[in-house]
Short mmCIF file of C-alpha atoms in Angstrom, two decimals:
data_model
loop_
_atom_site.label_atom_id
_atom_site.label_comp_id
_atom_site.label_asym_id
_atom_site.label_seq_id
_atom_site.Cartn_x
_atom_site.Cartn_y
_atom_site.Cartn_z
CA MET M 453 -5.93 2.13 4.75
CA LEU M 454 -5.27 5.77 5.73
CA ASP M 455 -8.10 7.80 7.24
CA LEU M 456 -8.31 11.36 8.55
CA VAL M 457 -11.19 11.53 11.00
CA GLY M 458 -12.39 14.98 12.08
CA LEU M 459 -8.84 16.32 12.02
CA GLU M 460 -8.22 19.85 13.32
CA GLY M 461 -4.94 21.74 13.55
CA THR M 462 -4.01 25.05 15.15
CA ARG M 463 -0.82 27.07 15.38
CA GLY M 464 -0.22 30.04 17.63
CA GLY M 465 -3.90 30.15 18.50
CA ARG M 466 -4.91 30.28 14.80
CA ARG M 467 -7.00 27.48 13.35
CA LEU M 468 -5.29 26.06 10.25
CA PHE M 469 -7.94 23.52 9.31
CA ALA M 470 -10.87 21.78 10.96
CA ASP M 471 -13.01 18.66 10.58
CA LEU M 472 -10.90 17.12 7.81
CA ARG M 473 -12.45 13.82 6.83
CA LEU M 474 -11.14 11.64 4.02
CA GLY M 475 -9.81 8.19 3.31
CA VAL M 476 -7.02 7.03 1.03
CA ALA M 477 -7.12 3.41 -0.09
CA ALA M 478 -4.27 1.23 -1.31
CA GLY M 479 -2.82 2.65 -4.54
CA GLY M 480 -4.12 6.14 -3.73
CA LEU M 481 -2.35 9.48 -4.03
CA LEU M 482 -3.28 12.46 -1.85
CA ARG M 483 -1.97 15.85 -2.94
CA VAL M 484 -2.14 18.55 -0.28
CA GLN M 485 -2.04 22.08 -1.65
CA GLY M 486 -2.33 25.58 -0.26
CA ALA M 487 -0.50 28.83 0.34
CA ASN M 488 2.52 29.09 2.61
CA GLY M 489 1.37 28.96 6.23
CA SER M 490 -1.88 27.18 5.41
CA GLY M 491 -0.90 24.11 7.45
CA LYS M 492 0.37 21.68 4.81
CA THR M 493 3.48 20.62 6.71
CA SER M 494 1.54 20.47 9.98
CA LEU M 495 -0.96 18.11 8.37
CA LEU M 496 1.79 15.86 7.02
CA ARG M 497 3.41 15.70 10.45
CA MET M 498 0.05 14.72 11.95
CA VAL M 499 -0.29 11.93 9.38
CA CYS M 500 3.12 10.65 10.54
CA GLY M 501 2.19 10.86 14.22
CA LEU M 502 4.83 13.53 14.85
CA LEU M 503 2.37 16.28 15.73
CA ALA M 504 -0.79 15.91 17.80
CA PRO M 505 -3.97 17.32 16.23
CA THR M 506 -6.15 19.71 18.21
CA ALA M 507 -9.04 17.34 17.54
CA GLY M 508 -9.67 14.16 15.59
CA GLU M 509 -7.23 11.39 14.74
CA VAL M 510 -5.30 9.71 11.95
CA LEU M 511 -5.99 6.01 11.39
CA TRP M 512 -3.74 3.50 9.64
CA ARG M 513 -5.42 0.18 8.87
CA GLY M 514 -8.23 1.25 11.18
CA GLN M 515 -6.06 2.03 14.21
CA ALA M 516 -4.82 5.37 15.53
CA VAL M 517 -1.23 6.00 14.46
CA THR M 518 -0.42 7.32 17.95
CA ARG M 519 -1.10 3.86 19.36
CA LEU M 520 0.71 1.85 16.67
CA ARG M 521 4.12 3.53 17.20
CA GLU M 522 6.90 1.15 16.05
CA GLU M 523 4.59 -0.95 13.91
CA PHE M 524 3.44 2.16 12.04
CA ASN M 525 6.98 3.52 11.71
CA ARG M 526 8.04 0.34 9.91
CA GLU M 527 5.40 1.03 7.26
CA LEU M 528 6.22 4.73 6.87
CA VAL M 529 8.76 6.83 5.01
CA TYR M 530 8.56 10.53 5.86
CA ILE M 531 10.77 12.92 3.94
CA GLY M 532 10.41 16.51 5.07
CA HIS M 533 11.10 19.73 3.20
CA ALA M 534 14.75 19.65 4.33
CA ALA M 535 16.98 16.69 3.44
CA ALA M 536 17.81 16.10 7.14
CA LEU M 537 21.13 14.36 6.46
CA LYS M 538 23.98 13.95 8.93
CA ASP M 539 26.75 16.05 7.39
CA GLU M 540 29.59 13.90 8.70
CA LEU M 541 28.16 10.71 7.17
CA THR M 542 28.39 9.62 3.55
CA PRO M 543 25.23 9.12 1.47
CA ILE M 544 25.51 5.35 1.96
CA GLU M 545 25.86 5.78 5.72
CA ASN M 546 22.91 8.19 5.80
CA LEU M 547 20.70 5.61 4.07
CA GLU M 548 21.86 2.92 6.49
CA ALA M 549 21.08 5.18 9.45
CA ALA M 550 17.65 6.12 8.08
CA GLY M 551 16.81 2.45 7.59
CA ALA M 552 17.86 1.60 11.13
CA LEU M 553 15.62 4.36 12.52
CA GLY M 554 12.71 2.84 10.62
CA GLY M 555 13.49 -0.66 11.88
CA ALA M 556 14.89 -1.90 8.55
CA THR M 557 18.31 -3.24 7.57
CA VAL M 558 19.81 -1.45 4.57
CA THR M 559 22.81 -3.21 3.01
CA ARG M 560 25.66 -1.24 1.45
CA ARG M 561 24.86 -2.81 -1.92
CA ASP M 562 21.20 -1.81 -1.76
CA ALA M 563 22.15 1.71 -0.66
CA ALA M 564 24.67 2.04 -3.51
CA LEU M 565 22.10 0.85 -6.07
CA ALA M 566 19.47 3.28 -4.77
CA LEU M 567 21.93 6.18 -4.90
CA ALA M 568 22.96 5.25 -8.44
CA ALA M 569 19.29 5.23 -9.47
CA ALA M 570 19.02 8.72 -7.96
CA GLY M 571 21.87 9.92 -10.18
CA LEU M 572 24.54 9.94 -7.45
CA LYS M 573 26.94 7.28 -8.74
CA GLY M 574 30.44 8.36 -7.76
CA ARG M 575 29.19 10.46 -4.83
CA GLU M 576 28.23 7.60 -2.52
CA ARG M 577 31.23 7.89 -0.23
CA VAL M 578 31.81 11.62 0.12
CA PRO M 579 30.65 13.45 3.27
CA ALA M 580 27.12 14.78 2.88
CA ARG M 581 28.40 18.29 3.66
CA ALA M 582 30.19 18.25 0.27
CA LEU M 583 26.97 17.74 -1.70
CA SER M 584 24.89 20.40 -3.41
CA GLN M 585 21.33 21.10 -2.26
CA GLY M 586 19.92 19.07 -5.13
CA GLN M 587 22.27 16.15 -4.41
CA ARG M 588 21.33 16.20 -0.73
CA LYS M 589 17.66 16.05 -1.68
CA ARG M 590 18.32 13.07 -3.93
CA VAL M 591 20.12 11.23 -1.10
CA ALA M 592 17.02 11.63 1.07
CA LEU M 593 14.73 10.53 -1.75
CA ALA M 594 16.92 7.50 -2.52
CA ARG M 595 15.22 5.86 0.49
CA LEU M 596 12.23 5.41 -1.81
CA ALA M 597 14.31 3.29 -4.20
CA LEU M 598 15.40 0.77 -1.56
CA PRO M 599 14.00 -2.78 -1.73
CA ALA M 600 10.81 -3.51 0.18
CA ALA M 601 9.85 0.15 0.45
CA PRO M 602 7.22 0.77 3.17
CA GLY M 603 3.55 1.07 2.27
CA LEU M 604 3.06 4.76 3.16
CA TRP M 605 5.17 7.60 1.75
CA VAL M 606 4.66 11.09 3.18
CA LEU M 607 6.64 13.64 1.15
CA ASP M 608 6.86 17.38 1.85
CA GLU M 609 7.79 19.30 -1.33
CA PRO M 610 9.74 16.33 -2.73
CA PHE M 611 10.31 17.95 -6.14
CA ASN M 612 12.05 21.06 -4.81
CA ALA M 613 15.70 21.47 -5.90
CA LEU M 614 15.47 18.62 -8.42
CA ASP M 615 16.57 18.92 -12.05
CA THR M 616 14.51 17.55 -14.94
CA ALA M 617 16.05 14.08 -14.85
CA ALA M 618 15.62 13.71 -11.09
CA THR M 619 12.02 14.95 -11.32
CA ALA M 620 11.24 12.29 -13.93
CA TRP M 621 12.94 9.62 -11.79
CA LEU M 622 10.91 10.57 -8.70
CA SER M 623 7.66 10.71 -10.69
CA ASP M 624 8.33 7.18 -11.96
CA LEU M 625 9.09 5.96 -8.42
CA ILE M 626 5.83 7.37 -7.09
CA THR M 627 3.81 5.95 -9.98
CA SER M 628 5.37 2.51 -9.47
CA ARG M 629 4.72 2.64 -5.72
CA LEU M 630 1.05 3.44 -6.32
CA ALA M 631 0.75 0.65 -8.88
CA ALA M 632 2.13 -1.75 -6.26
CA GLY M 633 -0.63 -0.75 -3.82
CA GLY M 634 1.25 1.80 -1.73
CA ILE M 635 -0.16 5.12 -0.53
CA VAL M 636 1.53 8.46 -1.20
CA VAL M 637 0.73 11.76 0.50
CA LEU M 638 2.63 14.78 -0.80
CA THR M 639 2.73 18.53 -1.07
CA SER M 640 4.17 20.32 -4.08
CA HIS M 641 4.21 23.88 -5.37
CA GLN M 642 5.17 22.52 -8.78
CA SER M 643 3.10 20.88 -11.48
CA VAL M 644 4.30 17.29 -11.54
CA ALA M 645 3.64 14.52 -14.02
CA LEU M 646 1.40 12.42 -11.81
CA ASP M 647 -1.90 13.23 -13.46
CA GLY M 648 -2.27 9.66 -14.68
CA ALA M 649 -2.08 8.22 -11.17
CA ALA M 650 -5.14 6.24 -10.21
CA ALA M 651 -7.31 7.15 -7.22
CA GLN M 652 -5.86 10.63 -6.91
CA GLN M 653 -7.31 13.13 -4.42
CA VAL M 654 -6.52 16.82 -3.95
CA LEU M 655 -6.93 18.47 -0.57
CA SER M 656 -6.80 22.29 -0.56
CA LEU M 657 -6.03 24.02 2.72
#
């Protein structure tokens, strides 16, 4: 379902990676690892169609993601290293806005339930600027707990700033998504409890 075909990336005239070729089928997990500056975030942004590769292409269901545009965005959740919340909005409003950007309708009830699952019950209606770093990260990740979650999750350091309980919650979400036939691509500096995930691949940059 997701294929990297001869992918090459450069930054500032320096080649980060070249001729990457791999496929991830339904239910597959791809872990991208490497030192800081190795190109992990650049690769994830290419997978999402946010950054053009120097060569090669990313295919989703056999078609280039750059040509699918809105159709692909409806099947994608991308959560970057930063939480990327709007400070003036509440967590519920941030989830509603994120859903709208992805072409989905997020009800207040669904948003509240997702935030409660993320351990944020009682913080749903405070401005995002009042949240701690860990709470902000959980608001962003609560998108993964919404009903009818898209088929492709691309997560850049999703376990950063999470406590033990939140880490276990996210691990369970990812495992459940894979079991349902979704695809997850992630980077992580931490050892996470996903070793039992089926069809797991590791890509070292």
